[in-house]
XYZ file of C-alpha atoms in Angstrom:
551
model
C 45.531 -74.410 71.668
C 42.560 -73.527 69.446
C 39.455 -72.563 71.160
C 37.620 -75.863 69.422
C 40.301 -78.124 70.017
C 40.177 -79.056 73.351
C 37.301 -81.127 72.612
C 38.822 -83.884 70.843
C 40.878 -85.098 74.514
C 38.077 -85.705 76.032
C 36.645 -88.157 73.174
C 40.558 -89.720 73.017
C 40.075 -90.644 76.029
C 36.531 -91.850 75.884
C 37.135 -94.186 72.351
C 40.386 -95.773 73.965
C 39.186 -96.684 76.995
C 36.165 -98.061 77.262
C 35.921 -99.155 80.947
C 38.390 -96.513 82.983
C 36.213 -94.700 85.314
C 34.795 -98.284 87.019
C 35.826 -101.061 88.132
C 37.791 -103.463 85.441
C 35.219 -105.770 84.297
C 35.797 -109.467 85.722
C 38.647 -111.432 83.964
C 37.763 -114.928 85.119
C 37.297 -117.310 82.109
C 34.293 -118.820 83.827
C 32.196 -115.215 84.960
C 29.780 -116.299 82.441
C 30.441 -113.449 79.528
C 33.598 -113.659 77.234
C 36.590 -112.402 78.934
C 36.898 -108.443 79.411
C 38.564 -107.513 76.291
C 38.051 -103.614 77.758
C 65.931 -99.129 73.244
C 71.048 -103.089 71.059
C 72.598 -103.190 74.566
C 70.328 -104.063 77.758
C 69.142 -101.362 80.161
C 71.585 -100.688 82.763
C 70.148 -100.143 86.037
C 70.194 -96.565 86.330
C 68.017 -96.265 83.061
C 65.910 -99.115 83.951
C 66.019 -99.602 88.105
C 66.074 -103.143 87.278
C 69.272 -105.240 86.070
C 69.104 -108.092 83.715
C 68.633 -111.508 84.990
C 69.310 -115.310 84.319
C 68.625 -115.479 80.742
C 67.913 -119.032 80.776
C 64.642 -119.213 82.792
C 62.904 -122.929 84.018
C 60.640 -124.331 80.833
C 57.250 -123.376 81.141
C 54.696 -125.281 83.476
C 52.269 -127.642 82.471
C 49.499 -127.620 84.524
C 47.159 -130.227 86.050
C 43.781 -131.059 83.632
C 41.140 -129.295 84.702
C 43.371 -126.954 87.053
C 44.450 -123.905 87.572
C 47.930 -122.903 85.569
C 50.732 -122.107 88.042
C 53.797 -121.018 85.983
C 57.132 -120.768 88.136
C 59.198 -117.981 86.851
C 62.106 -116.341 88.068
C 60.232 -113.304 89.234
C 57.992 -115.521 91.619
C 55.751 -118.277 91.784
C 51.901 -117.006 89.712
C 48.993 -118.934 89.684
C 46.174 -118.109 86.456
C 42.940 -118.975 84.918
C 42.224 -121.434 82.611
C 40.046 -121.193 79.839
C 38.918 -123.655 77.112
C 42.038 -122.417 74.638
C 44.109 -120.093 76.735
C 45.574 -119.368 80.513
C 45.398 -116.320 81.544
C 47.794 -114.809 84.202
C 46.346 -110.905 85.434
C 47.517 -108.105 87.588
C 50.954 -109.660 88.221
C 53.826 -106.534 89.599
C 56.854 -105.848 86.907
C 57.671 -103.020 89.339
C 57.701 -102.378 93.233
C 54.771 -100.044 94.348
C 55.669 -96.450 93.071
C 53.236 -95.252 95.970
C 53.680 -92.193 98.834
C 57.266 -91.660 98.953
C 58.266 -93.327 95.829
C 55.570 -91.175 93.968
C 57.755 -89.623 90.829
C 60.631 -92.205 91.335
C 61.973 -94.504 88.305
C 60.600 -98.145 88.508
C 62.308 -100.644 90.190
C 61.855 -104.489 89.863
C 59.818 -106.288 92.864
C 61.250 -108.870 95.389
C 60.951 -112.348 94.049
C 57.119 -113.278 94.817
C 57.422 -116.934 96.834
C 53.603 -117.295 95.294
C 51.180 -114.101 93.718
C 47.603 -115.087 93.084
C 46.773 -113.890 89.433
C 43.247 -114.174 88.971
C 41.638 -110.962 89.945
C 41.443 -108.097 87.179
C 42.790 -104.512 88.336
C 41.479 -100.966 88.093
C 44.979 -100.111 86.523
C 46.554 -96.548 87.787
C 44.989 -93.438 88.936
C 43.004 -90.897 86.750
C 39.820 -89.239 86.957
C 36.221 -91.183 85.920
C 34.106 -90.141 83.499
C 31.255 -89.802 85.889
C 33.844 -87.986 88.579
C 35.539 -89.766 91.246
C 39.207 -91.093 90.746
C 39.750 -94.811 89.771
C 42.756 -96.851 90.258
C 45.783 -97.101 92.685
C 49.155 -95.861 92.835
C 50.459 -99.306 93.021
C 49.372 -100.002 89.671
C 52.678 -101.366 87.733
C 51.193 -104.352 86.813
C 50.241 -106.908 83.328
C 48.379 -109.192 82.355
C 49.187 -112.449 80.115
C 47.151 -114.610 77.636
C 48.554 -117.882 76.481
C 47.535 -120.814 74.282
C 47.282 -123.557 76.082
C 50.777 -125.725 75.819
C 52.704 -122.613 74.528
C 56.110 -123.141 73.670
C 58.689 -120.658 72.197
C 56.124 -118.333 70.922
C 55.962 -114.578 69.521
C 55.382 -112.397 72.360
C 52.984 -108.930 71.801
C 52.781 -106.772 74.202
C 50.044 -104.147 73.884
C 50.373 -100.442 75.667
C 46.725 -98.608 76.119
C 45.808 -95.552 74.836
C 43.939 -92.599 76.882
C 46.019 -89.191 75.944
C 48.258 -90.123 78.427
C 46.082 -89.147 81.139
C 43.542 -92.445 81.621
C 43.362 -96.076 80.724
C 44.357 -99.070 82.033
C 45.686 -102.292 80.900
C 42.422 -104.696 82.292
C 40.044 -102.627 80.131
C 37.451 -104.922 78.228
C 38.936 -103.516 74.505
C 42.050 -105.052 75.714
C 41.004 -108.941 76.163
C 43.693 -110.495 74.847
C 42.106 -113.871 74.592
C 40.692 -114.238 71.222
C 44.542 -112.852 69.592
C 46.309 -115.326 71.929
C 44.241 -118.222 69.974
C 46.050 -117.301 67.017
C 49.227 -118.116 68.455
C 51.070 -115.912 70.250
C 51.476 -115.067 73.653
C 49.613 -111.506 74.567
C 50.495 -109.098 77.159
C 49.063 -105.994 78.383
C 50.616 -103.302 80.925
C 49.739 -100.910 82.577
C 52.212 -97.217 83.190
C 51.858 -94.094 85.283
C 49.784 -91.178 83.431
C 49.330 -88.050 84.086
C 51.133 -85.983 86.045
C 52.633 -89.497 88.180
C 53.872 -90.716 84.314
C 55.221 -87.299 82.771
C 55.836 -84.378 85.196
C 59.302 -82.272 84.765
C 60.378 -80.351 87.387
C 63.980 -79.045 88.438
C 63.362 -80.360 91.346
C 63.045 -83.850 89.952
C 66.452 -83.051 87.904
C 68.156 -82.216 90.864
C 67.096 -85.299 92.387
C 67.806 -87.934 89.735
C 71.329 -88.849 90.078
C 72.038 -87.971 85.900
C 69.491 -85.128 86.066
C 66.817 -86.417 83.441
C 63.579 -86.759 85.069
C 60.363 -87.082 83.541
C 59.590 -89.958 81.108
C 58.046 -92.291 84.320
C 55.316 -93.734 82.274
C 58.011 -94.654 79.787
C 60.393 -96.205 82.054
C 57.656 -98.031 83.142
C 57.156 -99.601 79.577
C 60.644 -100.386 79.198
C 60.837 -102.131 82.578
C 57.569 -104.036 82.127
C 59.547 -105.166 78.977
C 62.857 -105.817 81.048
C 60.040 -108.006 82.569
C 59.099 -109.678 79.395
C 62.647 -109.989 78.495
C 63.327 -112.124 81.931
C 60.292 -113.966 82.453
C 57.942 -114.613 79.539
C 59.729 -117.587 78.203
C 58.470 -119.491 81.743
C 55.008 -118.664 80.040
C 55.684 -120.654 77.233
C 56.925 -117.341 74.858
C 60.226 -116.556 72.940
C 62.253 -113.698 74.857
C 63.665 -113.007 71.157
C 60.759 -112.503 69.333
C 58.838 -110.041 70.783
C 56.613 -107.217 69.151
C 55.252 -104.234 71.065
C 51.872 -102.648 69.472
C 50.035 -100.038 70.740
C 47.082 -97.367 69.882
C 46.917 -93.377 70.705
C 48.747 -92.163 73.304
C 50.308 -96.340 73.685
C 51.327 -95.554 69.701
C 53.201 -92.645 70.240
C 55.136 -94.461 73.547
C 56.222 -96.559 70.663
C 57.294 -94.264 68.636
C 59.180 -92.706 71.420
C 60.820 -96.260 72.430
C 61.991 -96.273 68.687
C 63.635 -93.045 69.759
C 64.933 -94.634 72.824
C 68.758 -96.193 72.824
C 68.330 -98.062 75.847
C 64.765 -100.112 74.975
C 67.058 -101.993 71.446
C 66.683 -105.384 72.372
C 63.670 -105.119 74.672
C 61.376 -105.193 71.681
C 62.103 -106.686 67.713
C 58.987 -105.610 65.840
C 55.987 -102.523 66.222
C 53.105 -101.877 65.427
C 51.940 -98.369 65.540
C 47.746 -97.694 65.221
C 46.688 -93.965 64.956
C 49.725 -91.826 66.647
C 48.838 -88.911 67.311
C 52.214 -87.614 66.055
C 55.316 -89.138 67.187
C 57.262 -86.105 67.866
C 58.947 -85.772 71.722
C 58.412 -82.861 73.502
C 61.330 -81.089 74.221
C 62.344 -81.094 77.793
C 61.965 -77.156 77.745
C 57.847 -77.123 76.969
C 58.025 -80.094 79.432
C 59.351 -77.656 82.374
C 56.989 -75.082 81.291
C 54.201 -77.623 81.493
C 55.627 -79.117 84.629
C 55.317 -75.306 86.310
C 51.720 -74.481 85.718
C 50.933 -78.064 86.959
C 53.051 -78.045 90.265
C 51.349 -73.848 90.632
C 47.855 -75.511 90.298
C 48.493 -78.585 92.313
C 48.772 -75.691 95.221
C 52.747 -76.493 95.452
C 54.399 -74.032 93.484
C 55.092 -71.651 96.895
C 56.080 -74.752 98.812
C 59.413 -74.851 100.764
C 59.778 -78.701 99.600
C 57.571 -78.324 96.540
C 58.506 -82.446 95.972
C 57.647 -83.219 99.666
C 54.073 -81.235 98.545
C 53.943 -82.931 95.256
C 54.591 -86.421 97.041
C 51.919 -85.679 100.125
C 49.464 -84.306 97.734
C 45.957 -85.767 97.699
C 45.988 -87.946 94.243
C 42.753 -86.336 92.892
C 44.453 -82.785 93.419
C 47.246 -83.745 90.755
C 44.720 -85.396 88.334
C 42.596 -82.210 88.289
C 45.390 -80.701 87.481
C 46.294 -82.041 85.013
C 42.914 -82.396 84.052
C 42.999 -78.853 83.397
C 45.809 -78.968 81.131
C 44.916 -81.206 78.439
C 45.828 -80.053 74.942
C 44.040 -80.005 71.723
C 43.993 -82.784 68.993
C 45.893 -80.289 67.443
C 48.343 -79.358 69.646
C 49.222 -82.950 71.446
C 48.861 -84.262 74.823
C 50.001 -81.853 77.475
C 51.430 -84.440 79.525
C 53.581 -86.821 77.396
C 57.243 -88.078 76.448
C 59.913 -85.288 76.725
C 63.387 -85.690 75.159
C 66.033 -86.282 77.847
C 69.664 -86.002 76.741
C 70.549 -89.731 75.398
C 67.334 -91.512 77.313
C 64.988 -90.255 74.503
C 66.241 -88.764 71.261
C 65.343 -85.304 70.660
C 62.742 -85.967 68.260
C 61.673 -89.442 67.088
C 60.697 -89.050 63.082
C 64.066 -86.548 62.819
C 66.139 -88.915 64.849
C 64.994 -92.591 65.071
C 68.223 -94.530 64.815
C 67.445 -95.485 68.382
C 66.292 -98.776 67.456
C 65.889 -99.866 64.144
C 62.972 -103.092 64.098
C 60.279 -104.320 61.133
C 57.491 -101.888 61.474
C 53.450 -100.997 60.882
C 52.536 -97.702 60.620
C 48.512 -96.410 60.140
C 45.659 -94.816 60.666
C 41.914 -94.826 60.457
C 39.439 -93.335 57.625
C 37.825 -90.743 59.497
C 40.678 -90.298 62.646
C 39.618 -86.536 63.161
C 35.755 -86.260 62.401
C 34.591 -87.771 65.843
C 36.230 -85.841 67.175
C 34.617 -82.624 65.388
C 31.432 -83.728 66.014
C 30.561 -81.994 69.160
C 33.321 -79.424 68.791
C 31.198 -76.578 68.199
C 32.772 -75.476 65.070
C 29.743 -75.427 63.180
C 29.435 -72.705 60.820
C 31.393 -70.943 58.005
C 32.094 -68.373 60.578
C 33.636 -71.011 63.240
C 35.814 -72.609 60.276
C 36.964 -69.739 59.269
C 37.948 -68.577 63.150
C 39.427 -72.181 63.820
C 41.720 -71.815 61.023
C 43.208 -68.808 61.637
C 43.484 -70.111 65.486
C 45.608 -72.977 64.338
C 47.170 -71.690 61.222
C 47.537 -68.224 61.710
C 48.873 -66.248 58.311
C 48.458 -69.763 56.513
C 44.939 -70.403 57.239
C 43.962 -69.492 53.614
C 46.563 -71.873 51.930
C 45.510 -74.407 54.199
C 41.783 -74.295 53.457
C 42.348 -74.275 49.240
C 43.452 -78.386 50.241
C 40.573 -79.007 51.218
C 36.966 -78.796 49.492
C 35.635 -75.189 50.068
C 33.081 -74.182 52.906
C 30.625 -71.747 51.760
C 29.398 -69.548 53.647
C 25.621 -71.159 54.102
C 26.908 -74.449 54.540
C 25.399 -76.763 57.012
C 26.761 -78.083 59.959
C 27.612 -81.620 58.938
C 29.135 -79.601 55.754
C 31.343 -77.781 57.532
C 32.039 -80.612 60.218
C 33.295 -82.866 57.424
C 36.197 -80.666 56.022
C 36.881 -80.045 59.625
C 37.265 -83.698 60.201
C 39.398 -84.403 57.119
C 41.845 -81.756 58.190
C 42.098 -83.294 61.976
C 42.777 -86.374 60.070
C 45.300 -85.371 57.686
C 47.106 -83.252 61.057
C 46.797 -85.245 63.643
C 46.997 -88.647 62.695
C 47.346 -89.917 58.656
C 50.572 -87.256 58.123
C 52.255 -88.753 61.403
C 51.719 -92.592 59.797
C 53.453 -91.529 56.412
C 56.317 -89.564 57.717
C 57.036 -92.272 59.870
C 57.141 -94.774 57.493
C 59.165 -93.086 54.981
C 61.643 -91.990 57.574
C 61.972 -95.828 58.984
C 62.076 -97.249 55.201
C 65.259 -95.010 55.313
C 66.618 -97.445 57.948
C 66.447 -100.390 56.153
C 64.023 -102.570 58.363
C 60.935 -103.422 56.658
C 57.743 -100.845 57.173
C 54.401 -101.542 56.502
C 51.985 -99.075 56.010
C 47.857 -99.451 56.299
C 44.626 -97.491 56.278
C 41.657 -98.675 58.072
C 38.081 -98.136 56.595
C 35.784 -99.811 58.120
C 32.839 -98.175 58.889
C 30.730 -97.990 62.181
C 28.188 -95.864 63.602
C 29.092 -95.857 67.485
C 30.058 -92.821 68.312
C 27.832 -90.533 65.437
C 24.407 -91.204 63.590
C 26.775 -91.426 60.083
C 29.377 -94.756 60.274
C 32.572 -93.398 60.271
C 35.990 -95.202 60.643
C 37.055 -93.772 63.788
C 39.719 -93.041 65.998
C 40.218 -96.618 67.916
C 37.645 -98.275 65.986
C 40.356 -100.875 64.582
C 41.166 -102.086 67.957
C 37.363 -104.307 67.766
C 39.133 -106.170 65.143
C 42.596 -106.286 66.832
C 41.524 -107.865 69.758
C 37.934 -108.969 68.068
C 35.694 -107.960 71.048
C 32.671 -106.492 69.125
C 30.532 -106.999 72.172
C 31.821 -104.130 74.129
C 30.338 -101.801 71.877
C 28.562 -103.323 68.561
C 27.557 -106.673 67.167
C 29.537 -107.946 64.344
C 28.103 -109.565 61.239
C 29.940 -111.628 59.234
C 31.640 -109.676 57.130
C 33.021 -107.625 60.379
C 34.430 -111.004 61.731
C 36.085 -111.944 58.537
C 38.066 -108.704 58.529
C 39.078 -109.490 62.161
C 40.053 -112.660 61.146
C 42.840 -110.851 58.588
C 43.665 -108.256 60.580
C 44.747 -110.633 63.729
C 46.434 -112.485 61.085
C 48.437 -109.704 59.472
C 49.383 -108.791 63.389
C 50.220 -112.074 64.395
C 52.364 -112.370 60.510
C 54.616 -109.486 61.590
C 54.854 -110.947 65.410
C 55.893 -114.158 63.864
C 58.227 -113.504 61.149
C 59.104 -109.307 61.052
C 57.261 -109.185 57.769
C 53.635 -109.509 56.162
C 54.761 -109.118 52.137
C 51.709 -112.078 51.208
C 49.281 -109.063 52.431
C 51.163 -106.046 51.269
C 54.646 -105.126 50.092
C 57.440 -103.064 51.981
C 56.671 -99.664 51.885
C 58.631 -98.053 49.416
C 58.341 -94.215 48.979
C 59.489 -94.813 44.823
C 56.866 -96.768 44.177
C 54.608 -97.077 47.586
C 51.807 -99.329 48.369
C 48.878 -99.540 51.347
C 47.187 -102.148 53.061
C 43.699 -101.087 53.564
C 41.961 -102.798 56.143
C 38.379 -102.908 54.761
C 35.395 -105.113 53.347
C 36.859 -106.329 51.340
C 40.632 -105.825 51.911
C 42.527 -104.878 49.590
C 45.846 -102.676 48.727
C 46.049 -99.055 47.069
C 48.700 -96.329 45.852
C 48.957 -93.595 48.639
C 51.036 -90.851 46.464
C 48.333 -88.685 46.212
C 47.885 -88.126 50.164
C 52.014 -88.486 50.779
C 51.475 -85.122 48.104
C 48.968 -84.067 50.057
C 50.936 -84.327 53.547
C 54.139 -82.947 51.394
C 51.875 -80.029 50.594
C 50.682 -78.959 54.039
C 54.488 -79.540 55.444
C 55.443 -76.804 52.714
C 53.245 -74.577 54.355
C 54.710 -75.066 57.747
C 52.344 -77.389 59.602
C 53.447 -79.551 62.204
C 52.001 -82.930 62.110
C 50.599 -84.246 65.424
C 52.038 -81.855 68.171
C-alpha cells in the first residue's frame, strides 16, 4: 500500500455508515422523527449450515387495526411496528449466536422462535467506534424487514451495508428502509460478521472445517440470511421468487462475490451493484498471509491452540487488529472475500458463470476525490511520489491520462487529478468491466453514473462515494436537506430500483448495456442517458498498462 492511501478506509467507513460507533438510532414508527434510515441448486447444508425448508409457508398475517403486526412464519412467531404505510419487523435471528465457542464457525439456522419481539433496533456486530470503544455484539446475525401494509406476493430487496468490511451495521439510519418499501416492495436489511470474525484464514480453520475452506464467514452469513429470505419472507407478504439483492461498498463487492458463488443461484434473481470497490476475490493465498500477521498481532501466533486463543480473545484485541491492517483505496480491503475451491470462484469478473441474474452496475461522479481530500498528497512533489508508489515503472504513462500537474500547482489542483485517478481505479473501471463481462452472459446489465452533487463531506459539492444511497433509501435528513429537485431524483432512482426488483429490467429508463453500441443512465438533475466509450477507452487504456482495477 501507498503511503497516501491508507486514508481513504477510514472515510469508507465513515460515508457508509453513518451511525456505527453508537447506539442504532430508535426504529419505532412512533419515536417522533422519521424512522432511522442510518449461488441454480439450493445450498446444501455443509455450504450453508442451514437446509431448505417447507417451501410453501402459511399466507401472510393480517393484523388487528390499530395493532401491532404479528406475522407467523415458519422460523417463529415475530411481532413488528406499525407505521402509517408500512410494518416494520427489526433485529429478528437468521442464524444461531456465532458467540464464544462458535466464534469463526459457519452460520447455522436458529431453533424455531415460539414468539421473538421485533421492535427494538440493534447495534449490529462488533467493530471499533469512531470515537473509540467497540460497538455491537457477537450475536449479531440478525435483519430487519419493511413492508407495505397488506403486502402480497411482492419483490423482495435485500440490502447488504457497506463499511470496508470492517464496520457497519444493518439498523444504521442510511439504511431506513421505509420510504423504498412505499414503493412496493418488501425491504430487508442484514447484518454479517466483519472483520477479522467475517474474513480470517487460517490453517487452523482449514483443518477444522470438515472440506477445508474456511474463511468467507461474513459471506456465508449473506447467503444464509438469504436461505432465510428464501424460507420465510413470503409469510411477510413477499415473493420467495423474485428477489433482488443490492448493496453499496464493501455490501457491492459481497455481491459481486455471490455472482461468483455456485451455491447462492437461486437465493437471489436480480443485483444491484453501487460503487464496488473492485469485484475481484482475493485469492486464498494473500488471505493466509493476511490471516498470519492478524492471528501474530492478536498476541496468538505462539499459542499452543492458536484457535482456542483466537476464540478466548478479548473482542476489541481482534478489531485492533485488524484495525491495523486496513488497506488502501488502492489496494482493497485487507479483510474481505477469498476464493475457496468451488464455494467462491477464483475471481469474479474472470469467472462469473456462478450465477447468471439481470444486473446494475455503477458508480458515483467524484468516487475517489473525498477520499483525497485529507490524504496529504498535496503537492507536485507528493503526486509525483504517490505515483510511482502505486505504479511503479508506469507512473509516467499513467499520469499523460490524466490532465498534467505542474509543478506550482495548488493543492486543490493537484487533489483533483488525484481524485479522478482514485475514481477511474478504484471504482468507475470495476462498474464497466463488470458490465461488459455479465453482458457476455446474456442476462440483461444496466449500467449508471451518479452526478449529483453535494457538499457534505468537502467545502466544493462533489458526487461522492455513498452519496447515492440519500436517494436510494431517500433519508436526506441524516445528513442534508433536500430541495425539490433532490427529491424528484429520489423519486426516479427508487423507481428505476424498484423497476429492476419488479420485472429484471428497466429498458423505459435506459437500454441493455451493450459494449457495440453502449449506453448510461446518469442519475442527475435532470436525468438523462449518455455514450460511455470514451471512459470504457479510457479504462481499456490504463488496463494496457497493467493496472489492476479495485484490488
Amino acid at each position: 500500500m501507498n503511503r497516501h492511501a491508507a486514508f481513504g478506509l477510514a472515510l469508507l467507513c465513515t460515508l457508509s455508515c453513518a451511525a456505527c460507533d453508537g447506539p442504532a438510532p430508535s426504529m419505532t414508527p412512533d419515536a417522533g422523527t422519521a424512522p432511522p434510515p442510518t449461488d441454480a441448486a439450493l445450498p446444501s447444508p455443509d455450504d450453508s449450515g442451514s437446509p431448505p425448508v417447507d417451501a410453501s409457508p402459511p399466507a401472510p398475517d393480517a393484523a388487528q387495526p390499530g395493532g401491532d403486526p404479528e406475522v407467523d412464519a415458519p422460523a417463529g412467531l415475530f411481532r413488528g411496528l406499525r407505521s402509517d404505510e408500512t410494518d416494520v419487523f427489526l433485529v429478528m435471528p437468521f442464524a444461531a449466536s456465532t458467540a464464544g465457542a462458535q466464534r469463526f464457525t459457519r452460520p447455522v439456522a436458529p431453533p424455531r422462535f415460539e414468539r421473538f419481539d421485533a421492535t427494538e433496533a440493534s447495534e449490529g456486530c462488533p467493530r471499533l467506534g469512531r470515537r473509540g470503544g467497540v460497538s455491537g455484539d457477537e450475536d449479531c446475525l440478525k435483519l430487519n424487514i419493511w413492508r407495505p401494509r397488506g403486502a402480497t406476493d411482492r419483490p423482495v430487496m435485500v440490502f447488504i451495508h457497506g463499511g470496508a468490511f470492517v464496520t457497519g451495521n444493518a439498523s444504521d439510519a442510511l439504511y431506513d428502509g421505509s420510504d423504498l418499501s412505499a414503493e412496493g416492495p418488501i425491504v430487508v436489511t442484514i447484518d454479517y460478521r466483519i472483520g477479522m470474525l467475517g474474513w480470517l484464514v487460517s490453517p487452523e480453520l482449514q483443518a477444522e472445517a470438515p472440506d477445508g475452506l474456511a474463511g468467507n464467514y461474513g459471506l456465508r452469513d449473506q447467503i444464509r440470511a438469504l436461505e432465510w429470505v428464501r424460507d420465510n419472507i413470503a409469510s411477510f407478504g413477499g415473493d420467495p421468487d423474485q428477489v433482488t439483492v443490492f448493496g453499496e461498498s464493501a455490501g457491492a463487492m459481497s455481491i459481486c462475490a455471490l455472482l461468483a458463488t455456485p451455491s447462492a443461484a437461486g437465493l437471489f434473481h436480480r443485483a444491484i451493484v453501487e460503487s464496488a470497490a473492485g469485484c475481484e476475490v482475493q485469492h486464498v493465498t494473500e488471505g493466509l498471509d493476511v490471516g498470519a500477521r492478524l492471528i501474530d498481532s492478536v498476541g496468538c501466533g505462539d499459542a499452543a491452540d492458536r484457535l482456542e486463543c483466537l476464540r478466548s480473545a478479548p473482542i476489541d484485541r481482534l478489531l485492533e487488529a485488524a484495525d491495523q491492517l486496513r488497506g488502501g483505496i488502492l489496494d482493497g480491503p485487507r479483510l474481505r472475500p477469498v476464493a475457496e475451491g468451488s464455494f467462491v470462484l477464483q475471481r469474479s469478473v474472470d469467472a462469473p458463470a456462478g450465477v447468471d441474474v439481470p444486473l446494475l452496475v455503477g458508480s458515483n461522479l467524484h468516487e475517489g476525490h473525498g477520499f483525497a481530500a485529507g490524504s496529504g498528497i498535496a503537492t507536485h512533489a507528493d503526486y509525483r511520489a504517490h505515483l510511482t508508489d502505486q505504479f511503479g515503472a508506469q507512473a509516467d504513462a499513467v499520469a499523460s491520462l490524466y490532465p498534467p500537474v505542474s509543478p506550482g500547482a495548488s493543492e486543490a489542483e493537484v487533489l483533483a487529478v488525484v481524485g479522478e485517478i482514485w475514481t477511474d481505479v478504484a471504482f468507475r473501471c470495476p462498474a464497466l468491466e463488470l458490465a461488459r463481462t455479465q453482458e457476455a452472459l446474456g442476462s440483461p446489465t444496466y449500467l449508471y453514473e451518479f452526478r449529483r452533487a453535494l457538499a457534505l463531506t468537502t467545502s466544493e459539492p462533489l458526487a461522492a462515494h455513498g452519496f447515492e444511497l440519500f436517494y436510494v433509501f431517500d433519508v436526506f435528513g441524516v445528513r442534508h436537506r433536500a430541495g425539490p429537485d433532490d427529491q424528484t431524483l429520489s423519486d426516479t432512482i427508487q423507481r428505476v430500483w424498484v423497476d429492476l426488483a419488479e420485472t429484471g429490467r428497466i429498458d423505459a429508463h435506459v437500454p441493455p448495456f451493450d459494449s457495440g453500441a453502449p449506453r448510461r443512465l446518469v442519475l442527475d438533475v435532470p436525468v438523462s442517458t449518455d455514450d460511455p466509450t470514451a471512459d470504457l477507452d479510457h479504462c481499456d487504456a490504463l488496463a494496457d498498462l497493467g493496472v489492476r482495477f479495485g484490488t
